[in-house]
Amino acid sequence: MKKTLPVLTAAAAALFILAALIVGEPLAGWLEIVLNWAVIVASAALLVAIATLILTHTRNIIHGKRGFIYSLILISAFLASLIGGLVYGTADSAYLRWVAAVQLPLETSLLGLAALVMTAAALQVFRNRGWSLLTMSFGASALVFLVISLGLLQALNIPLLTAILNYLQRLPMIGIRGLLIGVGIGALMMGLRVALGLERPWGE
Amino acid sequence: MNGMITLDLLALAIVTLALLSLAAALLISRKHPYRNLRKTEAFLDAERMMHQAAEKGLRLTIGLGFGQTIGAPSPANLAGLPILRLMSARSVFNDQPAEAMAGGGALACLAQQVVRGSYQNAFAMELFKPDFGLLAGATPYACLAGLLPEVNYRANAGVFLIGSHRPETLLGASLAEQKNLPLVAGSDDLSAQAVFLLGNARLCLGEDVLHAGAALETDASAAAALRAQDWLRVLAALGLLAGAVLKLLGLWL
């Protein structure tokens, strides 16, 4: 019973949402209520996850585990954000500016680093994966679309070339569509397994 | 009948078809669920990695991807959980148990429940620690920042990045590569799939990432879903071809 009840609740909620999305208007009011419940449950889950994270890092500090200084920084930043939010409110512009002043530079630097690593990895793809049909077509298409994106060829305004470029630009859409159809069907099957209570990764 | 109602009916038809295919696949393969099943190479490598980690007494780390902070995890977020289940079940009595990092509250709770289930099944609850399944961060970049130190952990034997990963996760993949750690990667995000292709990772392309339970032979329903999915893919391909032919003939606008 202890394991069956959550599965039944999840299955009932999933089937209801599926029905409400298809039936539409008659169930729209109920759908909003159920989605609000989902937000509340997910928020509670986030609180539990944050509490576990904080407890783990507190234990790291108490036991003087290797790298505990990072745990100290994490907890200090968390407490500063929490207390700031509680005292000034999360809509306060000064508080939001302060959070953004910390968060934005960090995220931008990570994004910059990711861009550098991506460029380096793109140059090393042949060394990593060897010369195969896949890597050669990958490299060639990257190069072709880089040149097309520059817009220089379009500026020449040659009708035949423009027609070829238009055709080439539609090619990635075919691949994307193929992959997305596959991912969509896979996600649908996974969703159905969850809705029917067949997907139980936590065990029987 | 307006456009919206037509789309709704189409959606209903697709869901019904998927449901019927799943039921048929479950029925047909109920005795031998994994016989003649298409296997993803990356997941077979994953199994080898689990054995090697157990032999060496080292740890495996899995990044489950970024789920919504306030909201339910997407189907792709659940993709890594069957691997986590197997990983944690095999490492219950290891010196270095498996570690899961989740980007999102609901996903972190699910990950912890999975690990807890493994310890319960092994009657070893005294060995369970809540930090075997942790929240990596509540935003995509915070999640990435939380994942990187775990990939960099000195006792790692391998890294799994399976779930809703974004292209920036390449930083984690690149770090694993620099440390010569074997990496299995898969995401439902097309850009992330493309960047994973740049490295040495064992890749799960497209929808293969969603069927770890079938490849690892731990979930009969996943195997049935994989069969049903293949049937639907053939149907979709035939539908696309028929649509193209009808359009060429001018019978369908």
Tab-separated table of C-alpha atoms in Angstrom:
chain	number	residue	atom	x	y	z
A	1	MET	CA	0.000	0.000	0.000
A	2	LYS	CA	2.851	2.346	0.964
A	3	LYS	CA	4.335	1.986	-2.522
A	4	THR	CA	1.094	1.583	-4.466
A	5	LEU	CA	-0.625	4.763	-3.275
A	6	PRO	CA	1.976	7.237	-4.686
A	7	VAL	CA	1.989	5.366	-8.010
A	8	LEU	CA	-1.825	5.439	-8.163
A	9	THR	CA	-1.887	9.158	-7.282
A	10	ALA	CA	0.719	9.948	-9.933
A	11	ALA	CA	-1.113	7.836	-12.529
A	12	ALA	CA	-4.490	9.440	-11.712
A	13	ALA	CA	-3.001	12.951	-11.926
A	14	ALA	CA	-1.241	12.190	-15.217
A	15	LEU	CA	-4.356	10.673	-16.808
A	16	PHE	CA	-6.480	13.602	-15.590
A	17	ILE	CA	-4.091	16.169	-17.080
A	18	LEU	CA	-3.974	14.249	-20.359
A	19	ALA	CA	-7.779	14.127	-20.457
A	20	ALA	CA	-8.094	17.815	-19.521
A	21	LEU	CA	-5.661	18.865	-22.264
A	22	ILE	CA	-7.620	16.913	-24.862
A	23	VAL	CA	-11.175	17.635	-23.638
A	24	GLY	CA	-10.362	21.327	-23.059
A	25	GLU	CA	-13.023	23.740	-21.761
A	26	PRO	CA	-15.149	21.454	-19.504
A	27	LEU	CA	-12.112	20.498	-17.389
A	28	ALA	CA	-10.145	23.785	-17.692
A	29	GLY	CA	-11.031	25.007	-14.169
A	30	TRP	CA	-10.042	21.706	-12.588
A	31	LEU	CA	-6.848	21.583	-14.636
A	32	GLU	CA	-5.737	24.915	-13.151
A	33	ILE	CA	-6.365	23.638	-9.625
A	34	VAL	CA	-4.435	20.402	-10.237
A	35	LEU	CA	-1.535	22.311	-11.821
A	36	ASN	CA	-1.453	24.617	-8.773
A	37	TRP	CA	-1.202	21.540	-6.559
A	38	ALA	CA	1.683	20.335	-8.735
A	39	VAL	CA	3.492	23.663	-8.242
A	40	ILE	CA	3.007	23.424	-4.460
A	41	VAL	CA	4.279	19.820	-4.343
A	42	ALA	CA	7.259	20.695	-6.567
A	43	SER	CA	8.086	23.704	-4.351
A	44	ALA	CA	7.993	21.455	-1.293
A	45	ALA	CA	10.314	19.029	-3.113
A	46	LEU	CA	12.702	21.905	-3.855
A	47	LEU	CA	12.706	22.895	-0.169
A	48	VAL	CA	13.499	19.288	0.820
A	49	ALA	CA	16.306	19.158	-1.761
A	50	ILE	CA	17.777	22.470	-0.540
A	51	ALA	CA	17.567	21.323	3.096
A	52	THR	CA	19.424	18.098	2.218
A	53	LEU	CA	22.086	20.081	0.347
A	54	ILE	CA	22.595	22.475	3.263
A	55	LEU	CA	22.750	19.630	5.785
A	56	THR	CA	25.315	17.785	3.665
A	57	HIS	CA	27.543	20.865	3.400
A	58	THR	CA	27.123	21.612	7.113
A	59	ARG	CA	28.346	18.064	7.844
A	60	ASN	CA	31.312	18.649	5.512
A	61	ILE	CA	32.271	21.751	7.516
A	62	ILE	CA	31.792	20.066	10.920
A	63	HIS	CA	33.922	17.047	9.918
A	64	GLY	CA	36.523	19.279	8.207
A	65	LYS	CA	36.187	17.286	4.972
A	66	ARG	CA	38.577	18.050	2.096
A	67	GLY	CA	37.285	21.125	0.229
A	68	PHE	CA	35.098	22.222	3.134
A	69	ILE	CA	35.953	25.842	2.317
A	70	TYR	CA	33.609	25.564	-0.692
A	71	SER	CA	30.872	24.280	1.601
A	72	LEU	CA	31.471	27.320	3.778
A	73	ILE	CA	31.119	29.651	0.772
A	74	LEU	CA	27.944	27.849	-0.355
A	75	ILE	CA	26.292	28.118	3.051
A	76	SER	CA	27.351	31.755	3.522
A	77	ALA	CA	25.960	32.711	0.090
A	78	PHE	CA	22.772	30.772	0.785
A	79	LEU	CA	22.252	32.427	4.179
A	80	ALA	CA	22.995	35.912	2.805
A	81	SER	CA	20.460	35.415	-0.027
A	82	LEU	CA	17.879	33.904	2.333
A	83	ILE	CA	18.192	36.604	4.987
A	84	GLY	CA	18.250	39.367	2.342
A	85	GLY	CA	15.108	37.939	0.759
A	86	LEU	CA	13.342	37.581	4.120
A	87	VAL	CA	14.249	41.101	5.302
A	88	TYR	CA	13.772	43.104	2.078
A	89	GLY	CA	11.368	40.823	0.197
A	90	THR	CA	12.077	39.085	-3.095
A	91	ALA	CA	10.483	41.943	-5.107
A	92	ASP	CA	12.801	44.591	-3.644
A	93	SER	CA	14.829	46.167	-6.472
A	94	ALA	CA	17.998	46.624	-4.375
A	95	TYR	CA	17.906	42.951	-3.327
A	96	LEU	CA	17.324	41.823	-6.921
A	97	ARG	CA	20.187	44.041	-8.127
A	98	TRP	CA	22.477	42.558	-5.501
A	99	VAL	CA	21.571	38.980	-6.473
A	100	ALA	CA	21.958	39.787	-10.182
A	101	ALA	CA	25.341	41.450	-9.513
A	102	VAL	CA	26.616	38.141	-8.129
A	103	GLN	CA	24.780	35.763	-10.432
A	104	LEU	CA	25.189	37.442	-13.834
A	105	PRO	CA	29.015	37.738	-13.919
A	106	LEU	CA	29.349	34.126	-12.750
A	107	GLU	CA	26.909	32.818	-15.355
A	108	THR	CA	28.435	34.956	-18.112
A	109	SER	CA	31.926	33.718	-17.308
A	110	LEU	CA	30.699	30.109	-17.366
A	111	LEU	CA	29.037	30.777	-20.731
A	112	GLY	CA	32.256	32.330	-22.073
A	113	LEU	CA	34.233	29.332	-20.856
A	114	ALA	CA	31.699	26.992	-22.472
A	115	ALA	CA	32.064	28.860	-25.792
A	116	LEU	CA	35.864	28.502	-25.651
A	117	VAL	CA	35.672	24.812	-24.779
A	118	MET	CA	33.136	24.246	-27.591
A	119	THR	CA	35.437	25.910	-30.126
A	120	ALA	CA	38.429	23.887	-28.945
A	121	ALA	CA	36.380	20.675	-28.984
A	122	ALA	CA	35.107	21.414	-32.498
A	123	LEU	CA	38.700	21.740	-33.688
A	124	GLN	CA	39.667	18.469	-31.972
A	125	VAL	CA	36.734	16.404	-33.217
A	126	PHE	CA	38.854	14.570	-35.822
A	127	ARG	CA	41.513	13.724	-33.239
A	128	ASN	CA	38.888	12.480	-30.779
A	129	ARG	CA	36.659	10.504	-33.120
A	130	GLY	CA	38.981	9.868	-36.077
A	131	TRP	CA	38.274	10.411	-39.780
A	132	SER	CA	34.919	8.791	-40.402
A	133	LEU	CA	31.899	9.573	-42.540
A	134	LEU	CA	30.188	11.016	-39.459
A	135	THR	CA	33.037	13.342	-38.444
A	136	MET	CA	33.749	14.435	-42.016
A	137	SER	CA	30.104	15.290	-42.709
A	138	PHE	CA	29.940	16.987	-39.286
A	139	GLY	CA	33.000	19.134	-40.063
A	140	ALA	CA	31.897	19.902	-43.624
A	141	SER	CA	28.372	20.930	-42.598
A	142	ALA	CA	29.739	23.097	-39.761
A	143	LEU	CA	32.013	24.854	-42.241
A	144	VAL	CA	29.301	25.256	-44.911
A	145	PHE	CA	26.763	26.713	-42.484
A	146	LEU	CA	29.396	28.989	-40.943
A	147	VAL	CA	30.065	30.434	-44.411
A	148	ILE	CA	26.316	30.704	-45.194
A	149	SER	CA	25.673	32.468	-41.869
A	150	LEU	CA	28.213	35.154	-42.773
A	151	GLY	CA	25.702	36.442	-45.371
A	152	LEU	CA	28.402	37.278	-47.940
A	153	LEU	CA	27.111	34.783	-50.514
A	154	GLN	CA	23.564	36.142	-50.171
A	155	ALA	CA	24.936	39.672	-50.779
A	156	LEU	CA	26.167	38.612	-54.254
A	157	ASN	CA	22.495	38.383	-55.260
A	158	ILE	CA	22.914	35.644	-57.887
A	159	PRO	CA	19.509	33.933	-58.390
A	160	LEU	CA	20.911	30.404	-58.853
A	161	LEU	CA	23.216	30.746	-55.826
A	162	THR	CA	20.369	32.148	-53.703
A	163	ALA	CA	18.183	29.180	-54.680
A	164	ILE	CA	20.972	26.741	-53.717
A	165	LEU	CA	21.553	28.553	-50.404
A	166	ASN	CA	17.830	28.484	-49.629
A	167	TYR	CA	17.806	24.742	-50.310
A	168	LEU	CA	20.890	24.164	-48.135
A	169	GLN	CA	19.409	26.178	-45.276
A	170	ARG	CA	16.361	23.904	-45.270
A	171	LEU	CA	18.490	20.747	-44.972
A	172	PRO	CA	19.160	20.951	-41.185
A	173	MET	CA	15.402	21.220	-40.622
A	174	ILE	CA	14.977	17.722	-42.083
A	175	GLY	CA	17.483	16.253	-39.641
A	176	ILE	CA	16.049	18.240	-36.729
A	177	ARG	CA	12.521	17.119	-37.619
A	178	GLY	CA	13.644	13.485	-37.764
A	179	LEU	CA	15.363	13.662	-34.380
A	180	LEU	CA	12.486	15.595	-32.807
A	181	ILE	CA	9.896	13.078	-34.042
A	182	GLY	CA	11.974	10.297	-32.481
A	183	VAL	CA	12.464	12.179	-29.190
A	184	GLY	CA	8.752	13.107	-29.175
A	185	ILE	CA	7.651	9.479	-29.580
A	186	GLY	CA	10.161	8.400	-26.919
A	187	ALA	CA	8.898	11.078	-24.509
A	188	LEU	CA	5.296	10.033	-25.206
A	189	MET	CA	6.095	6.394	-24.396
A	190	MET	CA	7.916	7.438	-21.217
A	191	GLY	CA	4.977	9.664	-20.229
A	192	LEU	CA	2.526	6.821	-20.809
A	193	ARG	CA	4.645	4.477	-18.697
A	194	VAL	CA	4.606	7.022	-15.851
A	195	ALA	CA	0.856	7.600	-16.301
A	196	LEU	CA	0.156	3.853	-16.196
A	197	GLY	CA	2.417	3.303	-13.180
A	198	LEU	CA	4.807	1.090	-15.178
A	199	GLU	CA	7.827	3.376	-14.685
A	200	ARG	CA	9.143	2.792	-11.165
A	201	PRO	CA	12.862	3.557	-11.114
A	202	TRP	CA	12.916	3.497	-7.299
A	203	GLY	CA	12.179	-0.243	-7.266
A	204	GLU	CA	9.311	-2.659	-6.990
B	1	MET	CA	-14.609	21.836	-36.996
B	2	ASN	CA	-11.934	24.413	-36.185
B	3	GLY	CA	-8.160	23.871	-36.281
B	4	MET	CA	-7.766	23.416	-32.551
B	5	ILE	CA	-10.297	20.602	-32.384
B	6	THR	CA	-8.620	18.834	-35.320
B	7	LEU	CA	-5.271	19.060	-33.519
B	8	ASP	CA	-6.842	17.731	-30.312
B	9	LEU	CA	-8.324	14.790	-32.174
B	10	LEU	CA	-4.976	14.120	-33.827
B	11	ALA	CA	-3.261	14.214	-30.413
B	12	LEU	CA	-5.886	11.835	-29.016
B	13	ALA	CA	-5.380	9.491	-31.957
B	14	ILE	CA	-1.589	9.493	-31.476
B	15	VAL	CA	-1.873	8.873	-27.716
B	16	THR	CA	-4.392	6.039	-28.328
B	17	LEU	CA	-2.122	4.511	-30.962
B	18	ALA	CA	0.859	4.737	-28.600
B	19	LEU	CA	-1.187	3.167	-25.809
B	20	LEU	CA	-2.310	0.298	-28.048
B	21	SER	CA	1.254	-0.254	-29.290
B	22	LEU	CA	2.550	-0.342	-25.718
B	23	ALA	CA	-0.156	-2.816	-24.684
B	24	ALA	CA	0.579	-5.000	-27.716
B	25	ALA	CA	4.346	-4.906	-27.052
B	26	LEU	CA	3.802	-5.810	-23.384
B	27	LEU	CA	1.579	-8.707	-24.399
B	28	ILE	CA	3.805	-10.050	-27.174
B	29	SER	CA	7.044	-9.915	-25.196
B	30	ARG	CA	5.744	-10.796	-21.726
B	31	LYS	CA	7.701	-14.085	-21.530
B	32	HIS	CA	10.995	-12.881	-22.996
B	33	PRO	CA	10.953	-9.092	-22.695
B	34	TYR	CA	14.567	-8.552	-23.771
B	35	ARG	CA	14.848	-11.067	-26.634
B	36	ASN	CA	15.847	-9.555	-30.017
B	37	LEU	CA	15.802	-6.092	-28.505
B	38	ARG	CA	17.770	-3.241	-30.076
B	39	LYS	CA	20.526	-2.309	-27.622
B	40	THR	CA	22.252	1.055	-27.320
B	41	GLU	CA	26.043	0.555	-27.316
B	42	ALA	CA	26.557	3.398	-24.846
B	43	PHE	CA	24.464	1.667	-22.191
B	44	LEU	CA	26.316	-1.627	-22.702
B	45	ASP	CA	29.539	0.320	-22.060
B	46	ALA	CA	27.833	1.756	-18.973
B	47	GLU	CA	27.418	-1.728	-17.568
B	48	ARG	CA	31.125	-2.445	-18.100
B	49	MET	CA	31.961	0.830	-16.341
B	50	MET	CA	29.898	-0.230	-13.325
B	51	HIS	CA	31.811	-3.534	-13.059
B	52	GLN	CA	35.175	-1.790	-13.390
B	53	ALA	CA	34.290	0.819	-10.765
B	54	ALA	CA	33.270	-1.938	-8.332
B	55	GLU	CA	36.535	-3.842	-8.964
B	56	LYS	CA	38.712	-0.764	-8.465
B	57	GLY	CA	36.756	0.459	-5.431
B	58	LEU	CA	36.069	3.757	-7.142
B	59	ARG	CA	32.961	5.876	-7.557
B	60	LEU	CA	30.627	6.574	-10.464
B	61	THR	CA	29.000	9.973	-10.788
B	62	ILE	CA	25.808	10.696	-12.664
B	63	GLY	CA	24.451	14.093	-13.713
B	64	LEU	CA	20.699	13.745	-14.195
B	65	GLY	CA	20.330	17.035	-16.059
B	66	PHE	CA	18.389	20.147	-15.348
B	67	GLY	CA	14.721	19.767	-14.402
B	68	GLN	CA	12.336	22.643	-13.842
B	69	THR	CA	12.919	24.358	-10.511
B	70	ILE	CA	9.219	24.743	-9.768
B	71	GLY	CA	7.491	22.032	-11.738
B	72	ALA	CA	7.495	18.399	-12.615
B	73	PRO	CA	10.572	16.865	-14.262
B	74	SER	CA	10.259	16.253	-18.004
B	75	PRO	CA	10.329	12.678	-19.376
B	76	ALA	CA	13.985	13.117	-20.324
B	77	ASN	CA	14.812	13.984	-16.707
B	78	LEU	CA	13.664	10.515	-15.729
B	79	ALA	CA	16.028	8.971	-18.294
B	80	GLY	CA	18.987	8.731	-15.920
B	81	LEU	CA	17.058	7.184	-13.036
B	82	PRO	CA	17.200	3.533	-14.259
B	83	ILE	CA	20.996	3.881	-14.551
B	84	LEU	CA	21.188	5.449	-11.112
B	85	ARG	CA	19.118	2.577	-9.737
B	86	LEU	CA	21.480	-0.039	-11.161
B	87	MET	CA	24.588	1.962	-10.214
B	88	SER	CA	23.519	2.439	-6.620
B	89	ALA	CA	22.315	-1.182	-6.292
B	90	ARG	CA	25.763	-2.402	-7.391
B	91	SER	CA	27.669	-0.006	-5.175
B	92	VAL	CA	25.751	-0.402	-1.895
B	93	PHE	CA	28.662	-2.224	-0.227
B	94	ASN	CA	31.431	-0.410	-2.148
B	95	ASP	CA	33.966	1.908	-0.510
B	96	GLN	CA	32.749	4.669	-2.826
B	97	PRO	CA	28.997	4.504	-3.504
B	98	ALA	CA	27.496	6.103	-6.598
B	99	GLU	CA	26.756	9.822	-6.500
B	100	ALA	CA	23.857	11.526	-8.304
B	101	MET	CA	23.578	15.240	-9.011
B	102	ALA	CA	20.170	16.584	-10.042
B	103	GLY	CA	19.227	20.011	-11.338
B	104	GLY	CA	15.815	20.594	-9.806
B	105	GLY	CA	13.994	19.914	-6.538
B	106	ALA	CA	11.623	17.188	-7.713
B	107	LEU	CA	14.400	15.439	-9.616
B	108	ALA	CA	16.737	15.574	-6.593
B	109	CYS	CA	14.013	14.042	-4.395
B	110	LEU	CA	13.377	11.308	-6.973
B	111	ALA	CA	17.122	10.594	-7.192
B	112	GLN	CA	17.340	10.280	-3.437
B	113	GLN	CA	14.325	7.984	-3.413
B	114	VAL	CA	15.968	5.770	-6.038
B	115	VAL	CA	19.204	5.494	-4.045
B	116	ARG	CA	17.304	4.956	-0.817
B	117	GLY	CA	15.316	2.157	-2.529
B	118	SER	CA	18.556	0.411	-3.492
B	119	TYR	CA	19.798	0.464	0.103
B	120	GLN	CA	16.421	-0.708	1.383
B	121	ASN	CA	16.373	-3.603	-1.088
B	122	ALA	CA	19.876	-4.587	0.074
B	123	PHE	CA	18.813	-4.359	3.773
B	124	ALA	CA	21.636	-1.898	4.324
B	125	MET	CA	19.833	1.265	5.375
B	126	GLU	CA	22.557	2.011	7.940
B	127	LEU	CA	24.938	2.632	5.012
B	128	PHE	CA	22.630	5.104	3.259
B	129	LYS	CA	23.522	8.803	3.333
B	130	PRO	CA	21.249	11.520	1.934
B	131	ASP	CA	24.192	13.070	0.083
B	132	PHE	CA	24.278	10.152	-2.406
B	133	GLY	CA	21.599	12.066	-4.327
B	134	LEU	CA	21.990	15.839	-4.167
B	135	LEU	CA	20.599	19.005	-5.685
B	136	ALA	CA	23.299	20.388	-7.994
B	137	GLY	CA	21.652	23.780	-8.387
B	138	ALA	CA	18.337	25.498	-8.930
B	139	THR	CA	19.260	27.266	-12.192
B	140	PRO	CA	20.975	25.708	-15.243
B	141	TYR	CA	24.321	27.396	-14.540
B	142	ALA	CA	24.149	26.716	-10.817
B	143	CYS	CA	23.462	23.105	-11.741
B	144	LEU	CA	26.542	23.061	-13.966
B	145	ALA	CA	28.632	24.703	-11.228
B	146	GLY	CA	27.423	22.049	-8.767
B	147	LEU	CA	28.175	19.215	-11.182
B	148	LEU	CA	31.769	20.203	-12.054
B	149	PRO	CA	33.368	19.505	-8.608
B	150	GLU	CA	31.696	16.092	-8.536
B	151	VAL	CA	33.095	15.235	-11.990
B	152	ASN	CA	36.478	16.431	-10.716
B	153	TYR	CA	36.271	14.180	-7.610
B	154	ARG	CA	39.542	12.279	-7.185
B	155	ALA	CA	37.973	8.811	-6.706
B	156	ASN	CA	35.802	8.878	-9.814
B	157	ALA	CA	35.900	5.881	-12.128
B	158	GLY	CA	33.469	7.262	-14.701
B	159	VAL	CA	30.841	9.863	-15.388
B	160	PHE	CA	27.312	9.622	-16.748
B	161	LEU	CA	25.537	12.693	-18.116
B	162	ILE	CA	22.087	11.339	-18.906
B	163	GLY	CA	18.969	13.508	-18.874
B	164	SER	CA	17.907	16.999	-19.902
B	165	HIS	CA	21.383	18.418	-20.364
B	166	ARG	CA	22.078	21.729	-22.066
B	167	PRO	CA	25.016	22.465	-24.407
B	168	GLU	CA	26.997	24.090	-21.560
B	169	THR	CA	27.298	20.628	-19.971
B	170	LEU	CA	30.155	20.190	-22.445
B	171	LEU	CA	32.266	21.768	-19.660
B	172	GLY	CA	31.575	18.699	-17.511
B	173	ALA	CA	32.196	16.357	-20.442
B	174	SER	CA	35.451	18.133	-21.247
B	175	LEU	CA	36.587	17.916	-17.617
B	176	ALA	CA	35.894	14.160	-17.586
B	177	GLU	CA	37.893	13.831	-20.793
B	178	GLN	CA	40.850	15.754	-19.335
B	179	LYS	CA	40.847	13.388	-16.362
B	180	ASN	CA	40.694	10.368	-18.718
B	181	LEU	CA	37.395	9.287	-17.228
B	182	PRO	CA	35.045	7.233	-19.388
B	183	LEU	CA	31.890	9.198	-20.121
B	184	VAL	CA	28.414	8.133	-21.223
B	185	ALA	CA	26.316	11.067	-22.392
B	186	GLY	CA	22.808	11.584	-23.708
B	187	SER	CA	20.287	14.384	-23.779
B	188	ASP	CA	16.934	15.214	-25.339
B	189	ASP	CA	18.348	18.626	-26.325
B	190	LEU	CA	19.602	18.601	-29.924
B	191	SER	CA	22.338	21.206	-29.326
B	192	ALA	CA	23.598	19.209	-26.343
B	193	GLN	CA	23.707	16.053	-28.485
B	194	ALA	CA	25.773	17.939	-31.055
B	195	VAL	CA	28.311	19.196	-28.510
B	196	PHE	CA	28.625	15.756	-26.877
B	197	LEU	CA	29.540	14.434	-30.319
B	198	LEU	CA	32.623	16.662	-30.265
B	199	GLY	CA	34.254	14.763	-27.417
B	200	ASN	CA	35.076	11.139	-26.638
B	201	ALA	CA	31.770	10.369	-24.930
B	202	ARG	CA	29.824	7.179	-25.570
B	203	LEU	CA	26.718	8.780	-27.038
B	204	CYS	CA	23.032	8.006	-26.811
B	205	LEU	CA	21.583	9.805	-29.805
B	206	GLY	CA	17.959	10.886	-30.188
B	207	GLU	CA	15.374	8.999	-28.194
B	208	ASP	CA	17.777	6.175	-27.203
B	209	VAL	CA	18.524	8.144	-24.050
B	210	LEU	CA	14.998	7.438	-22.784
B	211	HIS	CA	15.338	3.652	-22.744
B	212	ALA	CA	18.183	2.875	-20.379
B	213	GLY	CA	16.005	0.362	-18.506
B	214	ALA	CA	15.570	-1.664	-21.701
B	215	ALA	CA	19.257	-1.651	-22.653
B	216	LEU	CA	20.347	-2.564	-19.123
B	217	GLU	CA	17.599	-5.236	-18.931
B	218	THR	CA	16.263	-3.907	-15.645
B	219	ASP	CA	12.768	-2.876	-16.710
B	220	ALA	CA	10.465	-5.038	-18.848
B	221	SER	CA	8.067	-2.133	-19.433
B	222	ALA	CA	10.940	-0.057	-20.870
B	223	ALA	CA	11.718	-2.907	-23.265
B	224	ALA	CA	8.069	-3.030	-24.368
B	225	ALA	CA	8.060	0.763	-24.754
B	226	LEU	CA	11.184	0.560	-26.933
B	227	ARG	CA	9.504	-2.009	-29.220
B	228	ALA	CA	6.314	0.088	-29.397
B	229	GLN	CA	8.390	3.186	-30.092
B	230	ASP	CA	10.137	1.479	-33.009
B	231	TRP	CA	6.767	0.502	-34.511
B	232	LEU	CA	5.536	4.086	-34.149
B	233	ARG	CA	8.725	5.388	-35.744
B	234	VAL	CA	8.139	3.173	-38.784
B	235	LEU	CA	4.555	4.456	-38.938
B	236	ALA	CA	5.743	8.071	-38.687
B	237	ALA	CA	8.298	7.502	-41.460
B	238	LEU	CA	5.642	5.901	-43.682
B	239	GLY	CA	3.283	8.781	-42.900
B	240	LEU	CA	5.933	11.337	-43.872
B	241	LEU	CA	6.662	9.499	-47.120
B	242	ALA	CA	2.955	9.198	-47.940
B	243	GLY	CA	2.496	12.910	-47.184
B	244	ALA	CA	5.394	13.830	-49.490
B	245	VAL	CA	4.054	11.648	-52.311
B	246	LEU	CA	0.524	13.056	-51.941
B	247	LYS	CA	1.916	16.576	-51.956
B	248	LEU	CA	3.964	15.858	-55.087
B	249	LEU	CA	0.880	14.485	-56.816
B	250	GLY	CA	-1.069	17.564	-55.790
B	251	LEU	CA	-3.622	15.512	-53.862
B	252	TRP	CA	-2.807	17.108	-50.503
B	253	LEU	CA	-2.101	20.788	-49.991
